[in-house]
C-alpha positions as MATLAB code, in Angstrom:
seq = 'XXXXXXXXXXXXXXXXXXXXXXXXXXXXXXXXXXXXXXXXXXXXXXXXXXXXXXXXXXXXXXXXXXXXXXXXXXXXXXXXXXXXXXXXX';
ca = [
     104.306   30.754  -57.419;
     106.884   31.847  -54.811;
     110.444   30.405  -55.605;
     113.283   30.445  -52.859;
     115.625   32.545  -55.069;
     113.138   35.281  -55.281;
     112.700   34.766  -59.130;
     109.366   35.167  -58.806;
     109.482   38.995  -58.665;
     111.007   39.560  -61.566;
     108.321   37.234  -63.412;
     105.390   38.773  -62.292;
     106.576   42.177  -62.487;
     106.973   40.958  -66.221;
     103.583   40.098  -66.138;
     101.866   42.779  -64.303;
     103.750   45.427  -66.786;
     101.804   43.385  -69.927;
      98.731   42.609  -68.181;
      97.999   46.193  -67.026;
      98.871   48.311  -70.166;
      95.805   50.553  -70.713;
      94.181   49.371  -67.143;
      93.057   52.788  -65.071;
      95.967   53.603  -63.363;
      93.868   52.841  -59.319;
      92.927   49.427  -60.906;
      97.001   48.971  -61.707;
      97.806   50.089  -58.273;
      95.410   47.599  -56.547;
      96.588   45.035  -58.805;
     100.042   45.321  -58.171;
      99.618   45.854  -54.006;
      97.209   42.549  -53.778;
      99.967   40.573  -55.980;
     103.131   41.457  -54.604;
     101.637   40.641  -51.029;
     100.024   37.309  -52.445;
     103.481   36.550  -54.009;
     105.113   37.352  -50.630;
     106.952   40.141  -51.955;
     105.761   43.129  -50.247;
     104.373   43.636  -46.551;
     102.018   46.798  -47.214;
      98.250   46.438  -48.579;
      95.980   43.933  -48.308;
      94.912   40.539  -49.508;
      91.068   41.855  -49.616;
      90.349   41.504  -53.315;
      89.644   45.079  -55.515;
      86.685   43.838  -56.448;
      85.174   44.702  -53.692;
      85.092   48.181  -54.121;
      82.107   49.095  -57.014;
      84.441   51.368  -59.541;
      87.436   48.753  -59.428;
      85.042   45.901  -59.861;
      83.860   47.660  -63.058;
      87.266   48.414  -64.433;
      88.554   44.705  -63.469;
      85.378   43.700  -65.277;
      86.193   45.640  -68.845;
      89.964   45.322  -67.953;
      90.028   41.145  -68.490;
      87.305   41.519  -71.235;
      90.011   43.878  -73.193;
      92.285   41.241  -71.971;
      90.031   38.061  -73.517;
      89.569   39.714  -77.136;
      93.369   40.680  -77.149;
      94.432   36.778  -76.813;
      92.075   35.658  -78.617;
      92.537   37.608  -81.727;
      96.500   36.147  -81.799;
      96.639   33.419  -84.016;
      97.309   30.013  -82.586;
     100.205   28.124  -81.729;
     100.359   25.619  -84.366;
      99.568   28.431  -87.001;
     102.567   30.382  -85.699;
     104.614   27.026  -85.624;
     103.446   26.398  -89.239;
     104.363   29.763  -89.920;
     107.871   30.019  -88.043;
     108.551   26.999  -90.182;
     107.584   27.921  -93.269;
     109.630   30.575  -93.011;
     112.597   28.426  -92.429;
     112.368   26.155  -95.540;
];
């Protein structure tokens, strides 16, 4: 969400840098142009979604799937509470 000191930026940039490792580097570009302008943080591109266009539609597709299996194969939160103290004892 857009927040009047511009921190915003800085957080999705954050995001955008995790979310797209290994993403085809046209699918990262797209990615970035739609959510900087959606954010309010760039003027170029458009707000037409990539999916529009076949081969980015594909590589969104397998892109979040990669995405889905990553986060799900992390362990929960209350096992990594558990663990973090555990370790503390």
């Amino acid at each position: 969400y857009v927040q009047d000191d511009g921190a915003h930026a800085a957080k999705l940039d954050a995001f955008l840098a995790r979310f797209l490792v290994g993403a085809p580097p046209a699918l990262a570009a797209a990615l970035r142009a739609l959510f900087a302008r959606w954010n309010g943080i760039g003027s170029s591109g458009s707000l037409a979604a990539p999916l529009s266009e076949p081969t980015l539609r594909a590589a969104w597709l397998a892109h979040c799937a990669r995405w889905r299996e990553t986060l799900a194969a992390q362990d929960d939160l209350v096992t990594r509470l558990l663990r973090f103290v555990e370790a503390k004892r």
